[in-house]
Tab-separated table of C-alpha atoms and ligand atoms in Angstrom:
chain	number	residue	atom	x	y	z
A	223	UNK	CA	76.821	91.804	89.493
A	224	UNK	CA	73.342	92.153	88.019
A	225	UNK	CA	73.461	89.592	85.243
A	226	UNK	CA	71.918	87.938	83.399
A	227	UNK	CA	70.331	91.241	82.448
A	228	UNK	CA	68.234	92.399	79.517
A	229	UNK	CA	69.642	94.955	77.114
A	230	UNK	CA	66.803	97.304	78.004
A	231	UNK	CA	67.591	97.197	81.730
A	232	UNK	CA	71.314	97.504	81.073
A	233	UNK	CA	70.707	100.539	78.866
A	234	UNK	CA	68.766	102.206	81.688
A	235	UNK	CA	71.485	101.428	84.240
A	236	UNK	CA	74.208	102.821	81.981
A	237	UNK	CA	72.212	105.779	80.688
A	238	UNK	CA	72.640	104.618	77.096
A	239	UNK	CA	70.253	104.385	74.193
A	240	UNK	CA	69.227	100.925	73.052
A	241	UNK	CA	71.097	101.523	69.789
A	242	UNK	CA	74.311	102.476	71.607
A	243	UNK	CA	74.051	99.478	73.843
A	244	UNK	CA	73.635	97.139	70.903
A	245	UNK	CA	76.633	98.723	69.179
A	246	UNK	CA	78.817	98.549	72.316
A	247	UNK	CA	77.855	95.024	73.302
A	248	UNK	CA	78.605	93.470	69.917
A	249	UNK	CA	82.432	93.463	70.222
A	250	UNK	CA	82.115	92.070	73.759
A	251	UNK	CA	79.927	89.265	72.435
A	252	UNK	CA	82.287	88.659	69.520
A	253	UNK	CA	85.302	88.502	71.867
A	254	UNK	CA	83.581	85.944	74.061
A	255	UNK	CA	83.281	88.116	77.168
A	256	UNK	CA	79.500	88.192	77.020
A	257	UNK	CA	76.913	85.660	75.959
A	258	UNK	CA	73.235	85.879	75.182
A	259	UNK	CA	71.462	83.522	77.523
A	260	UNK	CA	68.699	81.217	76.359
A	261	UNK	CA	66.605	82.466	79.201
A	262	UNK	CA	63.591	83.810	77.324
A	263	UNK	CA	61.615	86.152	79.556
A	264	UNK	CA	58.727	88.268	78.463
A	265	UNK	CA	59.700	91.880	77.798
A	266	UNK	CA	57.497	94.866	78.522
A	267	UNK	CA	55.646	94.416	75.257
A	268	UNK	CA	55.623	90.644	75.446
A	269	UNK	CA	58.533	90.206	73.052
A	270	UNK	CA	61.035	87.494	73.938
A	271	UNK	CA	64.319	88.957	75.153
A	272	UNK	CA	67.714	87.316	75.368
A	273	UNK	CA	69.449	88.674	78.472
A	274	UNK	CA	73.178	89.290	78.376
A	275	UNK	CA	75.526	87.603	80.799
A	276	UNK	CA	79.249	87.309	81.342
A	277	UNK	CA	80.680	84.051	80.057
A	278	UNK	CA	81.602	82.567	83.429
A	279	UNK	CA	83.858	79.913	81.952
A	280	UNK	CA	85.841	82.352	79.820
A	281	UNK	CA	88.458	82.890	82.510
A	282	UNK	CA	89.625	81.472	85.790
A	283	UNK	CA	91.295	83.118	88.734
A	284	UNK	CA	93.244	82.157	91.800
A	285	UNK	CA	92.566	83.582	95.248
A	286	UNK	CA	94.932	82.901	98.141
A	287	UNK	CA	94.351	83.844	101.760
A	288	UNK	CA	97.540	83.932	103.840
A	289	UNK	CA	97.400	83.192	107.542
A	290	UNK	CA	100.357	82.836	109.878
A	291	UNK	CA	100.380	79.099	109.193
A	292	UNK	CA	99.368	78.458	105.612
A	293	UNK	CA	98.477	79.630	102.124
A	294	UNK	CA	94.877	78.619	101.464
A	295	UNK	CA	93.932	78.852	97.785
A	296	UNK	CA	90.936	78.426	95.523
A	297	UNK	CA	90.459	78.464	91.774
A	298	UNK	CA	87.247	80.175	90.681
A	299	UNK	CA	85.288	81.005	87.570
A	300	UNK	CA	84.383	84.546	86.568
A	301	UNK	CA	81.639	84.705	89.235
A	302	UNK	CA	83.925	83.496	92.012
A	303	UNK	CA	82.369	80.029	92.166
A	304	UNK	CA	84.975	77.681	93.576
A	305	UNK	CA	86.333	75.113	91.096
A	306	UNK	CA	89.158	73.656	93.208
A	307	UNK	CA	91.046	74.186	96.466
A	308	UNK	CA	94.688	73.781	97.481
A	309	UNK	CA	96.434	74.504	100.770
A	310	UNK	CA	100.169	74.689	101.427
A	311	UNK	CA	101.715	75.055	104.888
A	312	UNK	CA	104.132	77.941	105.283
A	313	UNK	CA	107.585	76.687	106.301
A	314	UNK	CA	108.313	80.138	107.741
A	315	UNK	CA	107.472	83.805	107.414
A	316	UNK	CA	110.353	84.940	105.243
A	317	UNK	CA	108.751	86.608	102.190
A	318	UNK	CA	110.559	84.227	99.835
A	319	UNK	CA	109.134	81.223	101.707
A	320	UNK	CA	105.629	82.673	101.536
A	321	UNK	CA	106.002	83.488	97.820
A	322	UNK	CA	107.171	79.906	97.163
A	323	UNK	CA	104.097	78.566	98.981
A	324	UNK	CA	101.750	80.745	96.899
A	325	UNK	CA	103.500	79.637	93.708
A	326	UNK	CA	102.938	76.021	94.753
A	327	UNK	CA	99.239	76.700	95.418
A	328	UNK	CA	98.878	78.247	91.952
A	329	UNK	CA	100.655	75.265	90.387
A	330	UNK	CA	98.451	72.732	92.156
A	331	UNK	CA	95.285	74.546	91.136
A	332	UNK	CA	96.484	74.915	87.535
A	333	UNK	CA	97.080	71.159	87.423
A	334	UNK	CA	93.430	70.581	88.330
A	335	UNK	CA	91.670	73.410	86.493
A	336	UNK	CA	93.757	74.981	83.830
A	337	UNK	CA	94.461	74.352	80.255
A	338	UNK	CA	95.680	77.969	80.253
A	339	UNK	CA	97.250	79.869	83.169
A	340	UNK	CA	94.866	81.784	85.455
A	341	UNK	CA	93.941	85.263	84.320
A	342	UNK	CA	94.962	86.914	87.580
A	343	UNK	CA	96.068	86.133	91.124
A	344	UNK	CA	94.554	87.744	94.198
A	345	UNK	CA	96.245	87.373	97.586
A	346	UNK	CA	94.901	88.618	100.902
A	347	UNK	CA	96.424	89.145	104.320
A	348	UNK	CA	95.073	90.301	107.644
A	349	UNK	CA	96.526	93.766	108.028
A	350	UNK	CA	97.160	96.975	106.203
A	351	UNK	CA	97.805	96.844	102.456
A	352	UNK	CA	98.842	99.815	100.308
A	353	UNK	CA	98.163	100.316	96.594
A	354	UNK	CA	96.758	96.781	96.232
A	355	UNK	CA	100.373	95.642	96.404
A	356	UNK	CA	102.442	96.265	99.535
A	357	UNK	CA	101.776	94.523	102.857
A	358	UNK	CA	102.522	97.544	105.029
A	359	UNK	CA	101.641	95.725	108.259
A	360	UNK	CA	100.768	92.036	108.406
A	361	UNK	CA	101.023	91.050	112.076
A	362	UNK	CA	100.258	87.335	111.558
A	363	UNK	CA	103.308	87.153	109.292
A	364	UNK	CA	105.421	89.626	111.257
A	365	UNK	CA	105.797	91.763	108.128
A	366	UNK	CA	106.267	95.468	107.581
A	367	UNK	CA	106.464	96.992	104.108
A	368	UNK	CA	106.783	93.785	102.083
A	369	UNK	CA	106.204	94.297	98.334
A	370	UNK	CA	104.210	91.095	98.090
A	371	UNK	CA	102.556	92.084	94.807
A	372	UNK	CA	105.899	92.783	93.157
A	373	UNK	CA	107.458	89.554	94.414
A	374	UNK	CA	104.483	87.445	93.306
A	375	UNK	CA	104.195	89.085	89.877
A	376	UNK	CA	107.881	88.316	89.270
A	377	UNK	CA	107.554	84.742	90.558
A	378	UNK	CA	104.334	83.785	88.758
A	379	UNK	CA	104.264	85.973	85.649
A	380	UNK	CA	100.642	86.764	86.500
A	381	UNK	CA	98.859	90.054	87.167
A	382	UNK	CA	98.652	90.231	90.964
A	383	UNK	CA	96.364	92.062	93.385
A	384	UNK	CA	97.124	92.118	97.110
A	385	UNK	CA	94.353	93.194	99.452
A	386	UNK	CA	93.258	93.222	103.066
A	387	UNK	CA	91.333	90.029	103.752
A	388	UNK	CA	88.151	91.643	105.088
A	389	UNK	CA	88.044	94.211	102.261
A	390	UNK	CA	88.290	91.379	99.745
A	391	UNK	CA	85.606	89.304	101.477
A	392	UNK	CA	83.258	92.309	101.402
A	393	UNK	CA	83.911	92.720	97.669
A	394	UNK	CA	83.096	89.037	97.134
A	395	UNK	CA	79.801	89.408	98.996
A	396	UNK	CA	79.059	92.614	97.094
A	397	UNK	CA	79.693	91.308	93.583
A	398	UNK	CA	79.009	87.613	93.888
A	399	UNK	CA	77.543	86.780	97.284
A	400	UNK	CA	74.823	87.681	99.738
A	401	UNK	CA	75.176	91.425	99.176
A	402	UNK	CA	74.730	91.156	95.416
A	403	UNK	CA	72.419	93.901	94.219
A	404	UNK	CA	72.116	95.591	97.637
A	405	UNK	CA	72.665	99.341	97.872
A	406	UNK	CA	73.711	99.488	101.543
A	407	UNK	CA	74.939	96.622	103.657
A	408	UNK	CA	77.496	95.821	106.302
A	409	UNK	CA	79.559	92.692	106.742
A	410	UNK	CA	80.570	91.350	110.146
A	411	UNK	CA	82.935	88.389	110.249
A	412	UNK	CA	83.891	86.258	113.206
A	413	UNK	CA	86.768	83.838	113.336
A	414	UNK	CA	90.350	84.281	114.497
A	415	UNK	CA	89.398	87.958	114.678
A	416	UNK	CA	86.344	90.126	114.164
A	417	UNK	CA	86.087	91.922	110.811
A	418	UNK	CA	83.819	94.705	109.661
A	419	UNK	CA	83.148	96.253	106.278
A	420	UNK	CA	80.544	98.604	104.845
A	421	UNK	CA	79.055	99.121	101.396
A	422	UNK	CA	77.124	102.366	100.887
A	423	UNK	CA	75.437	103.293	97.620
A	424	UNK	CA	77.001	100.345	95.880
A	425	UNK	CA	80.605	101.000	96.909
A	426	UNK	CA	82.698	99.747	99.772
A	427	UNK	CA	83.673	102.551	102.158
A	428	UNK	CA	87.449	102.822	102.377
A	429	UNK	CA	89.416	105.189	104.546
A	430	UNK	CA	93.010	105.680	105.630
A	431	UNK	CA	92.207	103.255	108.465
A	432	UNK	CA	90.900	100.447	106.248
A	433	UNK	CA	92.884	97.387	107.213
A	434	UNK	CA	93.262	98.328	110.857
A	435	UNK	CA	90.143	96.349	111.762
A	436	UNK	CA	88.088	99.062	113.399
A	437	UNK	CA	85.225	96.664	114.091
A	438	UNK	CA	87.407	94.414	116.196
A	439	UNK	CA	87.219	96.278	119.507
A	440	UNK	CA	83.730	97.756	119.701
A	441	UNK	CA	82.536	97.725	123.338
A	442	UNK	CA	79.450	95.487	123.570
A	443	UNK	CA	79.095	94.263	127.147
A	444	UNK	CA	80.462	96.046	130.250
A	445	UNK	CA	80.318	92.732	132.135
A	446	UNK	CA	82.085	90.785	129.374
A	447	UNK	CA	85.532	89.205	129.264
A	448	UNK	CA	88.738	91.130	128.463
A	449	UNK	CA	90.553	91.045	125.108
A	450	UNK	CA	94.361	90.954	124.731
A	451	UNK	CA	94.315	94.746	124.255
A	452	UNK	CA	92.702	95.158	127.670
A	453	UNK	CA	89.204	96.134	126.471
A	454	UNK	CA	86.411	94.834	128.649
A	455	UNK	CA	83.608	93.195	126.680
A	456	UNK	CA	84.785	94.255	123.206
A	457	UNK	CA	83.812	92.413	120.026
A	458	UNK	CA	87.048	90.396	119.946
A	459	UNK	CA	86.735	89.397	123.614
A	460	UNK	CA	83.181	88.148	123.082
A	461	UNK	CA	83.222	86.805	119.535
A	462	UNK	CA	86.629	85.577	118.398
A	463	UNK	CA	86.879	81.800	118.170
A	464	UNK	CA	89.987	81.845	120.377
A	465	UNK	CA	88.146	83.657	123.153
A	466	UNK	CA	85.042	81.435	122.937
A	467	UNK	CA	87.140	78.265	123.000
A	468	UNK	CA	89.296	79.518	125.882
A	469	UNK	CA	86.310	80.381	128.076
A	470	UNK	CA	84.487	77.087	127.495
A	471	UNK	CA	87.756	75.171	127.931
A	472	UNK	CA	88.389	76.905	131.238
A	473	UNK	CA	84.914	76.068	132.492
A	474	UNK	CA	85.196	72.419	131.472
A	475	UNK	CA	88.820	72.015	132.531
A	476	UNK	CA	89.945	70.584	129.200
A	477	UNK	CA	90.921	71.637	125.705
A	478	UNK	CA	87.970	71.939	123.304
A	479	UNK	CA	87.740	72.800	119.624
A	480	UNK	CA	85.417	75.481	118.273
A	481	UNK	CA	83.246	72.925	116.472
A	482	UNK	CA	82.990	70.971	119.709
A	483	UNK	CA	81.921	74.105	121.589
A	484	UNK	CA	79.107	74.694	119.095
A	485	UNK	CA	78.009	71.053	119.302
A	486	UNK	CA	78.036	71.164	123.119
A	487	UNK	CA	76.030	74.399	123.116
A	488	UNK	CA	73.499	72.916	120.706
A	489	UNK	CA	73.143	70.000	123.150
A	490	UNK	CA	72.606	72.549	125.966
A	491	UNK	CA	75.791	71.719	127.886
A	492	UNK	CA	75.549	74.616	130.385
A	493	UNK	CA	79.008	76.196	130.086
A	494	UNK	CA	79.090	76.061	126.293
A	495	UNK	CA	75.481	77.279	126.057
A	496	UNK	CA	76.237	80.237	128.309
A	497	UNK	CA	79.359	81.332	126.411
A	498	UNK	CA	77.830	80.820	122.951
A	499	UNK	CA	74.634	82.670	123.925
A	500	UNK	CA	76.765	85.504	125.278
A	501	UNK	CA	78.566	85.611	121.927
A	502	UNK	CA	75.240	85.507	120.082
A	503	UNK	CA	73.932	88.441	122.136
A	504	UNK	CA	77.117	90.394	121.448
A	505	UNK	CA	76.814	89.748	117.721
A	506	UNK	CA	73.150	90.810	117.759
A	507	UNK	CA	74.076	93.990	119.608
A	508	UNK	CA	76.842	94.712	117.086
A	509	UNK	CA	74.484	94.083	114.138
A	510	UNK	CA	71.893	96.400	115.733
A	511	UNK	CA	74.470	99.145	116.263
A	512	UNK	CA	75.617	98.849	112.679
A	513	UNK	CA	72.049	98.987	111.367
A	514	UNK	CA	71.219	101.998	113.565
A	515	UNK	CA	74.321	104.056	112.853
A	516	UNK	CA	75.318	103.103	109.321
A	517	UNK	CA	71.652	102.851	108.218
A	518	UNK	CA	72.175	99.711	106.207
A	519	UNK	CA	69.355	97.574	104.847
A	520	UNK	CA	71.135	94.292	105.539
A	521	UNK	CA	73.896	92.825	107.665
A	522	UNK	CA	75.850	89.965	106.145
A	523	UNK	CA	77.418	87.656	108.723
A	524	UNK	CA	80.417	85.616	107.646
A	525	UNK	CA	83.771	84.155	108.556
A	526	UNK	CA	84.793	80.705	109.705
A	527	UNK	CA	83.322	81.222	113.194
A	528	UNK	CA	79.856	82.369	112.121
A	529	UNK	CA	78.298	78.963	112.859
A	530	UNK	CA	77.660	80.369	116.343
A	531	UNK	CA	74.714	82.369	115.055
A	532	UNK	CA	72.808	79.198	114.154
A	533	UNK	CA	73.271	77.834	117.669
A	534	UNK	CA	72.567	81.137	119.436
A	535	UNK	CA	69.945	82.520	117.057
A	536	UNK	CA	67.398	83.369	119.766
A	537	UNK	CA	69.979	85.352	121.753
A	538	UNK	CA	71.134	87.070	118.566
A	539	UNK	CA	67.608	88.029	117.487
A	540	UNK	CA	66.675	89.317	120.960
A	541	UNK	CA	69.750	91.532	121.164
A	542	UNK	CA	69.285	92.843	117.629
A	543	UNK	CA	65.619	93.679	118.231
A	544	UNK	CA	66.266	95.342	121.598
A	545	UNK	CA	68.744	97.725	119.952
A	546	UNK	CA	66.328	98.874	117.246
A	547	UNK	CA	63.357	101.220	117.254
A	548	UNK	CA	60.285	98.952	116.992
A	549	UNK	CA	59.039	101.102	114.098
A	550	UNK	CA	62.296	100.767	112.175
A	551	UNK	CA	62.396	98.700	109.013
A	552	UNK	CA	63.556	95.229	110.029
A	553	UNK	CA	67.201	94.732	109.137
A	554	UNK	CA	67.817	91.743	106.914
A	555	UNK	CA	70.287	89.306	108.406
A	556	UNK	CA	72.081	87.182	105.823
A	557	UNK	CA	74.286	84.403	107.130
A	558	UNK	CA	77.114	83.116	104.943
A	559	UNK	CA	78.882	79.784	105.007
A	560	UNK	CA	81.162	79.127	107.949
A	561	UNK	CA	83.933	77.594	105.844
A	562	UNK	CA	87.425	78.948	105.570
A	563	UNK	CA	87.373	79.106	101.779
A	564	UNK	CA	85.165	82.229	101.888
A	565	UNK	CA	88.405	84.098	102.606
A	566	UNK	CA	90.233	82.699	99.579
A	567	UNK	CA	87.134	83.347	97.484
A	568	UNK	CA	87.419	87.001	98.534
A	569	UNK	CA	90.961	87.048	97.221
A	570	UNK	CA	89.720	85.617	93.921
A	571	UNK	CA	86.982	88.268	93.779
A	572	UNK	CA	89.492	91.131	93.829
A	573	UNK	CA	91.501	89.321	91.145
A	574	UNK	CA	88.346	89.221	89.017
A	575	UNK	CA	87.673	92.901	89.696
A	576	UNK	CA	91.208	93.716	88.576
A	577	UNK	CA	90.340	92.415	85.122
A	578	UNK	CA	87.732	95.093	84.705
A	579	UNK	CA	89.736	97.863	86.328
A	580	UNK	CA	87.756	98.032	89.553
A	581	UNK	CA	90.355	97.622	92.246
A	582	UNK	CA	92.374	99.667	94.670
A	583	UNK	CA	91.596	102.693	96.832
A	584	UNK	CA	88.917	104.718	95.101
A	585	UNK	CA	89.300	102.367	92.128
A	586	UNK	CA	91.873	104.714	90.590
A	587	UNK	CA	95.153	103.605	92.135
A	588	UNK	CA	97.790	101.454	90.468
A	589	UNK	CA	95.638	98.458	91.345
A	590	UNK	CA	97.280	95.604	89.533
A	591	UNK	CA	100.936	94.658	89.671
A	592	UNK	CA	101.884	93.271	86.300
A	593	UNK	CA	104.952	91.124	85.707
A	594	UNK	CA	107.747	92.978	83.911
B	721	ZN	ZN1	89.442	94.605	122.365
């Protein structure tokens, strides 16, 4: 997360003496996990230092995001940089069909990337996941209590981690993305749904309700549209791509895509501009609420629908500012890429974390399902 990093700084972070750190890092260097970078930077006394870093090419991982329609996969290096992508349509929602699709994704990626099999497989679903393994509720797949981790470990022979998709995306931002190095930040995603996650003091907050999507139905505008749950002006009603597309389509009397809506709004077509600005205001209000109540230093915006913030930036900024005390420290707004592979990259991030034992509720659960 913090590398490349000098031995001196690492020793301070770990509370170790320089001698201990040298002794402990040697076997990791010898085993090829760490490298000394050539990056000579002046130390405190002007001596050249050789910062330590993980060897990013020493392993590769597969992350797969499951939707109701397809298995979308990426192969990544040890810092979750995408090396290749592969997508397989799901022929149905029977667990065996979904497992077969994931196996095919892994095979396609291995054909492009691997001389050796991947080190671990991470798979994410929208819904509630228990013990980094069981899809307790996955509404897009119509599943209850499917041991996806067990099935995939048996089918692939790989260590497998199953996780909620938003949780995994937050971990990716925390370790490898826009939240890298931040002590307190929130993540808001827009796309098919609205996702929310929170990192406080360097750890993602997890509760018994993690996976329910508690950020999805926050009331933001009493005059807003109604979501399928009947909430007036909630985050899903204002921000989900389906809702935005439906409202612009209704106004124009034809079917429009989300990308088309954003292009029309950017060209100041009145209906699209109105709906996208309304969404931008709602997102700004949500970011302001999060900053006020969770006291974060930054809000990371992500998900495949987040392109709206570029088009409606003025509305977003106005709403965010109006919800904050003028004397408050300005909240940093970090906008991620609006591509779908951020979700699969999240799945790869939890696979990477599983290699170093940082996975699962409280990081102490039976996080990884290993093949028998
Ligand atoms: Zn709602």
